[in-house]
Short mmCIF file of C-alpha atoms in Angstrom, two decimals:
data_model
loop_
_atom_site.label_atom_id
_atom_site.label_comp_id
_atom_site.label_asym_id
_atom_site.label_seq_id
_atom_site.Cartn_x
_atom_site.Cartn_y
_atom_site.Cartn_z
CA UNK A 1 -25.32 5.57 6.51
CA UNK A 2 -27.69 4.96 3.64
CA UNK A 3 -27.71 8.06 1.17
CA UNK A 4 -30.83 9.76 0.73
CA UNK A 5 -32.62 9.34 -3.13
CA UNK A 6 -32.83 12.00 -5.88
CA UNK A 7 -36.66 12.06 -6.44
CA UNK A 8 -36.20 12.61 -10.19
CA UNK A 9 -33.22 10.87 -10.62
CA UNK A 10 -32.31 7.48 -10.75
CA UNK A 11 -29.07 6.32 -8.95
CA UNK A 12 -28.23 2.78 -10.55
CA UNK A 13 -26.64 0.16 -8.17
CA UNK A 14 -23.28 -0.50 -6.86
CA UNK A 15 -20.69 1.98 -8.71
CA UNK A 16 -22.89 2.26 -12.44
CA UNK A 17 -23.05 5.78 -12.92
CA UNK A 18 -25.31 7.92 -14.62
CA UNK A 19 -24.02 9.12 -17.87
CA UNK A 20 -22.96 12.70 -19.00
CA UNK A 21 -26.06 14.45 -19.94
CA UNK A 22 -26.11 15.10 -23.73
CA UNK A 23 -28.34 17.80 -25.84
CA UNK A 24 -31.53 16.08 -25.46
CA UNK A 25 -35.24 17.41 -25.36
CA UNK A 26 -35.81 19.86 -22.16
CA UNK A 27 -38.37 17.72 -20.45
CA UNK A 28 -36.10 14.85 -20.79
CA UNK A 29 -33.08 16.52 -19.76
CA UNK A 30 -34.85 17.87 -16.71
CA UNK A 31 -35.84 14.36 -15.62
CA UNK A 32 -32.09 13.31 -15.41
CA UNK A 33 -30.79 16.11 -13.89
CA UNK A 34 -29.14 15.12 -10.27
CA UNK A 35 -30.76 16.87 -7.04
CA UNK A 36 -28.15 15.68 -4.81
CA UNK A 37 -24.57 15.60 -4.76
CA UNK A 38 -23.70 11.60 -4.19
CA UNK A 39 -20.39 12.28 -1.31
CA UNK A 40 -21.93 15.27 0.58
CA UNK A 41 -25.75 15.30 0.08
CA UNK A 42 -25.74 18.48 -0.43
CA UNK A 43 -27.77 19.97 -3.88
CA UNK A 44 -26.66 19.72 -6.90
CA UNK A 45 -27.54 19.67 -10.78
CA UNK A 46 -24.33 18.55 -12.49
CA UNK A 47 -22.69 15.53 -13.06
CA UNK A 48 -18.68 15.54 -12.41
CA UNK A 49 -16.50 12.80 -13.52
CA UNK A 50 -19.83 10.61 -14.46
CA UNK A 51 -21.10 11.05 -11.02
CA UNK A 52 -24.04 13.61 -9.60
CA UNK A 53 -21.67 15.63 -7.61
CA UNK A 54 -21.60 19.31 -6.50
CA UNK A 55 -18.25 21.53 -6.67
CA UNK A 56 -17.01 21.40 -3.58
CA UNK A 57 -16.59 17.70 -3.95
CA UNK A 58 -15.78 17.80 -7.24
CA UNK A 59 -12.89 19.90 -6.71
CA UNK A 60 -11.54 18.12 -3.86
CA UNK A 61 -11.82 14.59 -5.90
CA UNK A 62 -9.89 16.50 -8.42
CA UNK A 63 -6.88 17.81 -5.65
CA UNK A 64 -6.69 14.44 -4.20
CA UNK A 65 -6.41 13.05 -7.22
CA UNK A 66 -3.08 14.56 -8.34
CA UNK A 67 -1.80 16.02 -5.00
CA UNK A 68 1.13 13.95 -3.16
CA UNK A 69 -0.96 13.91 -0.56
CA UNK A 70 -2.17 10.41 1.47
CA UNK A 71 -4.91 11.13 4.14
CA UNK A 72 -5.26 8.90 7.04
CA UNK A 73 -9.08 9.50 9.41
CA UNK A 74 -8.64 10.40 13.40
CA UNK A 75 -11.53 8.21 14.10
CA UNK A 76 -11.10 4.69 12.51
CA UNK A 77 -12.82 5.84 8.84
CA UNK A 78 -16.01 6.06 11.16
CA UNK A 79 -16.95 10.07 9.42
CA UNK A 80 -20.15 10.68 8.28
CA UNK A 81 -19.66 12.64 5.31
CA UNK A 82 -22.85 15.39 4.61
CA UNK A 83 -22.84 18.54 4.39
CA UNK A 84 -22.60 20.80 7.33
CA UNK A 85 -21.09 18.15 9.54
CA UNK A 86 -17.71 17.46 10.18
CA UNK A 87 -15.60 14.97 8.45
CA UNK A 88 -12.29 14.28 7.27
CA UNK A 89 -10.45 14.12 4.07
CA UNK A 90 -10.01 10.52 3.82
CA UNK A 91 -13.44 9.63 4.36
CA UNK A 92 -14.56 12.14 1.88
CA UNK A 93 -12.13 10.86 -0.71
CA UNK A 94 -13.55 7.33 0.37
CA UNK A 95 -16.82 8.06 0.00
CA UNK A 96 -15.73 9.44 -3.62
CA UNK A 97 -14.52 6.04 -4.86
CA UNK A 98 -17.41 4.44 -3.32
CA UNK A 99 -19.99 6.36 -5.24
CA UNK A 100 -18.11 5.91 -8.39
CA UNK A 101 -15.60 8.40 -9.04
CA UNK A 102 -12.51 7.35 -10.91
CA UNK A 103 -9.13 8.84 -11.66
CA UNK A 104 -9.20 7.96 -15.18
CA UNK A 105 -12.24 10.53 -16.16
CA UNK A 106 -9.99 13.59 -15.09
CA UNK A 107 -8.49 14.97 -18.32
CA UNK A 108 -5.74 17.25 -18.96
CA UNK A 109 -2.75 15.83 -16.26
CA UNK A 110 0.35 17.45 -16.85
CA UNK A 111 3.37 14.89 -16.65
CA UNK A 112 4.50 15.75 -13.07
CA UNK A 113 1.42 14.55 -11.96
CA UNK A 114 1.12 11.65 -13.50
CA UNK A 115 2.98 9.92 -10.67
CA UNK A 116 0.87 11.08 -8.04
CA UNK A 117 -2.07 9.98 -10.25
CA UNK A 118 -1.11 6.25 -10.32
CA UNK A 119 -0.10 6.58 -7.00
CA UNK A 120 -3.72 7.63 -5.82
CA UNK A 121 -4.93 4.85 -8.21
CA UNK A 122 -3.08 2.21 -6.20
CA UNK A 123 -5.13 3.76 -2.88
CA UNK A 124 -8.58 3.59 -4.53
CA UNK A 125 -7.44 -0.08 -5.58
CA UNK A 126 -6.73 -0.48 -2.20
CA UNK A 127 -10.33 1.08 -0.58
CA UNK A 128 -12.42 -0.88 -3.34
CA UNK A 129 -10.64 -3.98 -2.17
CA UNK A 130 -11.40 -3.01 1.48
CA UNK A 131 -14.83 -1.53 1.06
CA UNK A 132 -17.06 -3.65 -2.11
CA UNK A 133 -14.87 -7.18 -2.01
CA UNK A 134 -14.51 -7.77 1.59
CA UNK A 135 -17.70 -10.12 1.31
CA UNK A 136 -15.13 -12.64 -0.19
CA UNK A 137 -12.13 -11.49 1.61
CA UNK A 138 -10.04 -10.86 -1.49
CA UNK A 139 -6.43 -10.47 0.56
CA UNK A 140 -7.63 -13.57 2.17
CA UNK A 141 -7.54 -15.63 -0.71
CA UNK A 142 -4.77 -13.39 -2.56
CA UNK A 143 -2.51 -14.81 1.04
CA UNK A 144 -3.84 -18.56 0.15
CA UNK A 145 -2.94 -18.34 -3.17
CA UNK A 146 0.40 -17.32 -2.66
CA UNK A 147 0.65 -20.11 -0.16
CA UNK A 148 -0.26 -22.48 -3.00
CA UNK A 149 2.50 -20.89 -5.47
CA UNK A 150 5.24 -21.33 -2.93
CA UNK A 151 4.27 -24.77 -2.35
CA UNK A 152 3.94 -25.58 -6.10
CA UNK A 153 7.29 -24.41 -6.51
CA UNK A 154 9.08 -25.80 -3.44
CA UNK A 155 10.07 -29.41 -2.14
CA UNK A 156 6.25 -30.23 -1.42
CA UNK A 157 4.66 -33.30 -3.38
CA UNK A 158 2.92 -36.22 -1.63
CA UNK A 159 2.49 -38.26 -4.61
CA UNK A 160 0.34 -41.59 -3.76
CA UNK A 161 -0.02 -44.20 -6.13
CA UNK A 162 -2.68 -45.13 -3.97
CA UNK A 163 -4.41 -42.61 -2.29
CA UNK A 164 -7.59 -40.83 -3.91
CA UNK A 165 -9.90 -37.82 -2.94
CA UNK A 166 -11.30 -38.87 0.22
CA UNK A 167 -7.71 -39.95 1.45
CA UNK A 168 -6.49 -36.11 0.78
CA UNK A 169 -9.40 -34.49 2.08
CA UNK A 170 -9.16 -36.66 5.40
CA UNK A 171 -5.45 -35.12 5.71
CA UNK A 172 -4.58 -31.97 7.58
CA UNK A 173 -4.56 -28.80 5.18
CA UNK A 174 -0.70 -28.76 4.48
CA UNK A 175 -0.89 -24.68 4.22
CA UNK A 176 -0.43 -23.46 7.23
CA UNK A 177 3.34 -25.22 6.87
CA UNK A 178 4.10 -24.13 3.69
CA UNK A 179 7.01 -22.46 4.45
CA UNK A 180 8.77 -25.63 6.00
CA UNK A 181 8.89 -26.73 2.20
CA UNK A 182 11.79 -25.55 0.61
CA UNK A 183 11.48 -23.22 -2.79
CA UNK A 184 13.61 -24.87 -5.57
CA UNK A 185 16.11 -22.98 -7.52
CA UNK A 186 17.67 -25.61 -9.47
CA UNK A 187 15.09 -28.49 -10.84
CA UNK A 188 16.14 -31.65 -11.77
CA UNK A 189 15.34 -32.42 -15.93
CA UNK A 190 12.48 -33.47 -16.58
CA UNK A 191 12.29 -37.10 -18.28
CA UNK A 192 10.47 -38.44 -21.17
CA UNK A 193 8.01 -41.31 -19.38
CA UNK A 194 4.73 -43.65 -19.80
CA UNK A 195 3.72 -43.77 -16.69
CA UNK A 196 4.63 -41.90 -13.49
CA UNK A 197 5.86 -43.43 -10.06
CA UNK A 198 7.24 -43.16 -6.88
CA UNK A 199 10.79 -43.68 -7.74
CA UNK A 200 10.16 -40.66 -9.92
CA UNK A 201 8.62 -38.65 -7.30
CA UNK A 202 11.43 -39.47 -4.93
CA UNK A 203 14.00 -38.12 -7.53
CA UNK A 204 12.25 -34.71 -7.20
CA UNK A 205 10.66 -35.26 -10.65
CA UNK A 206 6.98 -33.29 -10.09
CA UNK A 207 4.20 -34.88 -12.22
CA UNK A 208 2.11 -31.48 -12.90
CA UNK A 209 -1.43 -32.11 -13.33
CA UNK A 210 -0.58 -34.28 -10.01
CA UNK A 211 0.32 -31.59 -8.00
CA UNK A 212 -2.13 -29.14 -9.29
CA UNK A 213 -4.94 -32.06 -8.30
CA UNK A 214 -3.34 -31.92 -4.72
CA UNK A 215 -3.47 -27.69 -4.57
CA UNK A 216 -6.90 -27.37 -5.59
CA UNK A 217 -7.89 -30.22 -2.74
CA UNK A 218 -6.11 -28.22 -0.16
CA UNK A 219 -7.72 -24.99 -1.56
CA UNK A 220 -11.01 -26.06 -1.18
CA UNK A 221 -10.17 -27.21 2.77
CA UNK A 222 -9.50 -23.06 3.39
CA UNK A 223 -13.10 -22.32 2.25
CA UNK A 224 -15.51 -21.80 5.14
CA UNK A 225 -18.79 -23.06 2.86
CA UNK A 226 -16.96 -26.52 1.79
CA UNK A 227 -17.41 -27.47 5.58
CA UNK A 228 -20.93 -27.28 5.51
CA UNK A 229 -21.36 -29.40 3.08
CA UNK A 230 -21.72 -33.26 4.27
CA UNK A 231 -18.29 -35.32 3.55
CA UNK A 232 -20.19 -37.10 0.33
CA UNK A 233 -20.76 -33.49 -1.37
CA UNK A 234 -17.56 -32.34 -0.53
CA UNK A 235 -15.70 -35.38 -2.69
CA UNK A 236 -18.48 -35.32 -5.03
CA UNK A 237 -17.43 -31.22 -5.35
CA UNK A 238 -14.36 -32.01 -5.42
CA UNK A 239 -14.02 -34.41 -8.25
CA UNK A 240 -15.90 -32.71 -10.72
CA UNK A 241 -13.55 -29.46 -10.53
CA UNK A 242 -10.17 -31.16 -10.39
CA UNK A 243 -9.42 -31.65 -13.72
CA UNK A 244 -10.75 -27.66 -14.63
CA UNK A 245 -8.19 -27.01 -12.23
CA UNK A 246 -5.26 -28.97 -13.37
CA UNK A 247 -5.40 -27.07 -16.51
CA UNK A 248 -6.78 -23.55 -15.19
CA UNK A 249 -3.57 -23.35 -12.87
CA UNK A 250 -0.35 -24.05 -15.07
CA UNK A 251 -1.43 -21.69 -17.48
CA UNK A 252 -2.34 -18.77 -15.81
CA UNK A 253 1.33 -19.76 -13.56
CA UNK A 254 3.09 -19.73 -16.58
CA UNK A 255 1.16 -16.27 -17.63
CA UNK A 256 2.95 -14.56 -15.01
CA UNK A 257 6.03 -15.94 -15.72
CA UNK A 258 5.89 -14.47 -18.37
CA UNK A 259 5.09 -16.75 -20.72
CA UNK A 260 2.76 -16.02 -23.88
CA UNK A 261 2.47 -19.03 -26.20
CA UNK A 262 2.44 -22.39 -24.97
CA UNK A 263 2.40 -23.40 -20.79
CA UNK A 264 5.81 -24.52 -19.50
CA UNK A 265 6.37 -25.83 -15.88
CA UNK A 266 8.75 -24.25 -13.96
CA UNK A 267 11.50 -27.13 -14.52
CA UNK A 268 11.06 -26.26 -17.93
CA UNK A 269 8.51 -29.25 -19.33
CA UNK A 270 6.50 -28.29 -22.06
CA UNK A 271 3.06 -30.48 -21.77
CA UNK A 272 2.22 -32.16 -25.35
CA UNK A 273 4.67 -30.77 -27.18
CA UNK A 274 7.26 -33.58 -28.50
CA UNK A 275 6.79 -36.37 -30.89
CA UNK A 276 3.31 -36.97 -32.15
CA UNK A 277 1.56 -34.11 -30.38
CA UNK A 278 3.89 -31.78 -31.35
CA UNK A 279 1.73 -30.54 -34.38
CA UNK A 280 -1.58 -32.50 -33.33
CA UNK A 281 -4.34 -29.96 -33.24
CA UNK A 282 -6.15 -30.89 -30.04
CA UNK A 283 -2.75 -30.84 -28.13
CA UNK A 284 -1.91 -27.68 -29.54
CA UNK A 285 -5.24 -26.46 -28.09
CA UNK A 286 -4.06 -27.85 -24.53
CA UNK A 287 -0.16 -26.81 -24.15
CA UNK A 288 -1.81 -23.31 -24.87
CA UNK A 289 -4.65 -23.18 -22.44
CA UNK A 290 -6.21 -20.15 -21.25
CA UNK A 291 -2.43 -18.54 -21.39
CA UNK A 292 -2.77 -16.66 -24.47
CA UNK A 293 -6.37 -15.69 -23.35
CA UNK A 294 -4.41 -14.43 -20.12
CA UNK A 295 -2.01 -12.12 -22.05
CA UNK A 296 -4.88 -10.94 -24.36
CA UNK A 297 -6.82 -9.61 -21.26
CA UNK A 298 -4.11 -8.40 -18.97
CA UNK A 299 -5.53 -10.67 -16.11
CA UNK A 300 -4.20 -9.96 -12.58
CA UNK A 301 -4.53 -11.88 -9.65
CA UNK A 302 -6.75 -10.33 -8.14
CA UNK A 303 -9.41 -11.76 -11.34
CA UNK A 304 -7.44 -15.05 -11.39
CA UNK A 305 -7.78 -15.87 -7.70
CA UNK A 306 -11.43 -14.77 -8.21
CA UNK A 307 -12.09 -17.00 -11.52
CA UNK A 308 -10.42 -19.87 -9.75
CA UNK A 309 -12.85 -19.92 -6.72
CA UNK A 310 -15.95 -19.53 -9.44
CA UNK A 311 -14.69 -22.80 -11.37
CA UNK A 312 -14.29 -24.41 -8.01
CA UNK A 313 -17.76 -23.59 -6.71
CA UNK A 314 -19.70 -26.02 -9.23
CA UNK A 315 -23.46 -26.14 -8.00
CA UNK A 316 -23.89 -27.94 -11.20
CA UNK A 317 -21.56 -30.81 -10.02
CA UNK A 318 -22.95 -34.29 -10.62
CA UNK A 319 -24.18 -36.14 -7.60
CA UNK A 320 -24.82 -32.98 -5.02
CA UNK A 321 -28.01 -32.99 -2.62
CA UNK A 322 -30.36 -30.35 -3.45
CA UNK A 323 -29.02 -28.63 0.20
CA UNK A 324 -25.76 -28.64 -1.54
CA UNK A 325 -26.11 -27.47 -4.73
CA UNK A 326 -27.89 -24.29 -3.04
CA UNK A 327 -25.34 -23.53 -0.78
CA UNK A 328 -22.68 -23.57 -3.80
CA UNK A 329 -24.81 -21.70 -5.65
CA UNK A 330 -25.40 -18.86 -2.77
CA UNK A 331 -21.31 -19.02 -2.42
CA UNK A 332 -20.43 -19.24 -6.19
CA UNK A 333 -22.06 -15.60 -6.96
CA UNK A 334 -20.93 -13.97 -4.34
CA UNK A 335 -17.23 -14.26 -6.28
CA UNK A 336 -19.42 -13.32 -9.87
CA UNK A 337 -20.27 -10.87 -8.43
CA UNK A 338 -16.96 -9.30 -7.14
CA UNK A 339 -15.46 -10.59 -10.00
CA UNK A 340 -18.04 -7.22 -12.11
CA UNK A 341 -16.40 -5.16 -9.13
CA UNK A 342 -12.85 -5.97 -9.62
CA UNK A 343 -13.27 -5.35 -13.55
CA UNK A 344 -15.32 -1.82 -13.17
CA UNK A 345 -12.32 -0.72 -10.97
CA UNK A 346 -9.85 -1.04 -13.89
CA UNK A 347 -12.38 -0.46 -17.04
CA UNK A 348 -14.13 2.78 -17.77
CA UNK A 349 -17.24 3.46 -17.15
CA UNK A 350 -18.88 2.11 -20.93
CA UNK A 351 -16.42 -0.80 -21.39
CA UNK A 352 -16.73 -3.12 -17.98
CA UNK A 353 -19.46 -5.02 -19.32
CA UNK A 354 -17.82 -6.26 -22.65
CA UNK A 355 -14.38 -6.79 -20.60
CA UNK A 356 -16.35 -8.76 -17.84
CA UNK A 357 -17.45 -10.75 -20.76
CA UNK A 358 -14.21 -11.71 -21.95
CA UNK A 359 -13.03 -12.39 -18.78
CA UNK A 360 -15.91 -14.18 -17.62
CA UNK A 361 -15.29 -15.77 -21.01
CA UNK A 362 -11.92 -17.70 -19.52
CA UNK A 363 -14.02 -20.41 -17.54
CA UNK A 364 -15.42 -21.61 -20.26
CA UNK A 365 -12.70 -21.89 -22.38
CA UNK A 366 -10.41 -23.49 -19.38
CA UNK A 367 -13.41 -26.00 -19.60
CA UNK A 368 -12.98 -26.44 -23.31
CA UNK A 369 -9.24 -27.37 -23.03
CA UNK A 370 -10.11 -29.63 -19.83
CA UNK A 371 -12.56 -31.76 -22.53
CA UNK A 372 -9.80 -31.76 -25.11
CA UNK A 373 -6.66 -32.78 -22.43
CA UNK A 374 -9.47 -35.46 -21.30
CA UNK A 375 -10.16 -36.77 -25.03
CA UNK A 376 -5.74 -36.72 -25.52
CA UNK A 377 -5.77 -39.28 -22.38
CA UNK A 378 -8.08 -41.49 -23.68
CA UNK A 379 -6.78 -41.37 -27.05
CA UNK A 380 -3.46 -40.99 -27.16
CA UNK A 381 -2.66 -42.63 -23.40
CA UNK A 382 -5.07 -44.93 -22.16
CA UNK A 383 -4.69 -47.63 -25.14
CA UNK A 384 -0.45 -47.96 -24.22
CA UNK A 385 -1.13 -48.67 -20.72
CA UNK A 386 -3.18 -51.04 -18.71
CA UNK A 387 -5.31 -49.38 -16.09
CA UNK A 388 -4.14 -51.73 -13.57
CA UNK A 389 -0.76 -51.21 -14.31
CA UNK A 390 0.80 -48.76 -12.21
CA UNK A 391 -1.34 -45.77 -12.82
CA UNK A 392 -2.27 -43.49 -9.72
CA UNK A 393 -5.17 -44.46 -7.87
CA UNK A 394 -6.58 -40.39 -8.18
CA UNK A 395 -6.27 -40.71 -11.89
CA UNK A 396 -8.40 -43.86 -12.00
CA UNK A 397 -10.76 -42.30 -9.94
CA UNK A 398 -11.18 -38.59 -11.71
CA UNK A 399 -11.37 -40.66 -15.52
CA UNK A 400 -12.62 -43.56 -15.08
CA UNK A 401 -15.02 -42.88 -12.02
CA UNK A 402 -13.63 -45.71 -9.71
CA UNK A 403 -13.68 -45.29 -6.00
#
């Protein structure tokens, strides 16, 4: 049920609250002073934890908060909460998180509670998934991405010297069976080579950026929007994300690994980092990646999982019909816009915006190391080897443009 407005007061949208009033000028102070408590409706003319709130609710925020308590609703979370009608504690305390209340603006916890504290965070994690993100079913894509680590690091890799994008995206979408792949616990060692092959592949030697191409492809087959695109836009999608995402992927794998420098593989290959690359600036720049950008910001996966699906969702992709590039578009900031969400849940209230920025910030430096791994390939690479001889058909097709 849609809350009623504060005639003098202005409510900002989604979970921005108003701030703590400060000694100010009567008149002005008067004009930000709440009317309505935000959970119960009922009056008010305080602000508690950052949010217009009245005592009663306040209080109860407050006991939830560091009580060992978990509250489950007798009617599917279907309570109205206002005042003077019955409702339950759960709903109440959902209703709380929804309006903007946090754990982290009560003060003064004494150490036993701390527990129940980070406990009760976990639950509002939990509801703010559930409630604001469900437009781009976060534990939907949190289950496909999982899907797409176990596969990464199993027996799964249909390398093709011949088959490009069109040929993948006419296959079934492998992730439904990606427990029939085995995880590997012992990986063969990785050898020094020119060009890659099928001999190699059959030796259970994994060419990376390879097998990162063939994830992202299967990604994009689990996303209800790429099927309304006509098969043309989808390839043409496609192919201008796949390099983004054979760089965006090892190193934020290798971040929770638990790596912090440079990107290694999980067979223990370090990209670029032997002979002459090993002190050559630009490869420097692309063994690191986005991992120590990672580490910096404390990503999770929730952010990652949400980043990926903005990088993959290029309206700006070259080629797209007009019908396309606004369905993209529509798509793309729905995930901008849960990527704010997912950052106000674990920022306080003053500091989302400039830790949305330098999270926001990793797309466009994953797209800065894509241009310098691409300028390595055609410097470094491409003059050893003929085109013709032996390289994968994908790779002349993503570089070179062929069909």
């Amino acid at each position: 049920m849609a809350l009623s407005q504060p005639s003098r007061a202005r409510i900002l949208e989604d979970d921005v609250c108003l701030p703590d009033l400060k000694p100010v000028e009567v008149k002005k102070r008067q004009l930000l002073r709440p009317e309505r408590c935000l959970i119960c409706e009922s009056g008010t003319t305080c602000n508690h934890y950052n949010i217009p709130s009245c005592n009663k609710c306040k209080t109860f925020f407050r006991r939830a908060v560091l009580s060992s308590l978990s509250y489950d609703c007798p009617f599917d979370g279907e309570c109205v909460i206002r005042h003077g009608l019955p409702f339950c504690k759960a709903c109440r305390f959902r209703k709380c998180i929804k309006v903007g209340m946090r754990p982290d603006n009560i003060s003064k916890i004494k150490s036993h509670q701390k527990e129940s504290k980070q406990l009760k965070l976990q639950m509002i994690a939990e509801l703010i998934l559930t409630d604001e993100l469900k437009d781009v079913n976060l534990k939907d894509l949190l289950y496909t991405n999982a899907k797409i680590d176990h596969l990464r690091n199993s027996t799964f890799f249909p390398y093709s010297q011949t088959k490009v994008v069109g040929d993948f995206l006419a296959d079934p979408c492998v992730l439904g069976d990606s427990k029939k792949y085995i995880l590997i616990t012992q990986w063969p060692k990785h050898p020094d080579y020119l060009i890659f092959n099928e001999k190699l592949a059959s030796q259970g030697i994994k060419q990376w950026a390879y097998m990162d191409a063939i994830l992202a492809i299967e990604l994009y087959k689990t996303l209800p929007v790429f099927y309304r695109l006509d098969p043309p836009d989808q390839e043409n999608l496609v192919k201008s994300t796949l390099l983004q995402m054979c760089s965006f992927h090892p190193a934020y794998d290798a971040y929770f690994r638990k790596y912090t420098v440079d990107v290694v593989h999980p067979d223990g290959y370090h990209p670029f980092a032997k002979g002459d690359f090993k002190d050559n600036p630009l490869a420097i720049s692309v063994r690191r990646g986005i991992l120590p950008s990672c580490v910096k910001n404390h990503i999770n996966k929730e952010k990652i999982v949400l980043l990926k699906m903005i990088i993959m969702l290029n309206s700006a992709a070259p080629n797209l019909s007009e019908r396309a590039q606004e369905l993209i578009a529509t798509e793309r900031i729905k995930y901008v816009k849960a990527l704010i969400k997912a950052v106000q849940l674990d920022s306080s209230s003053t500091s989302w915006i400039s830790r949305y920025q330098n999270v926001y910030n990793l797309i466009d430096q994953n797209l800065s190391v894509t241009n310098k791994m691409t300028q390595l390939f055609f410097s470094y690479y491409v003059p050893l080897i003929s085109r013709d001889d032996g390289m994968a058909k994908l790779w002349l097709q993503l570089f070179f443009g062929r069909s």
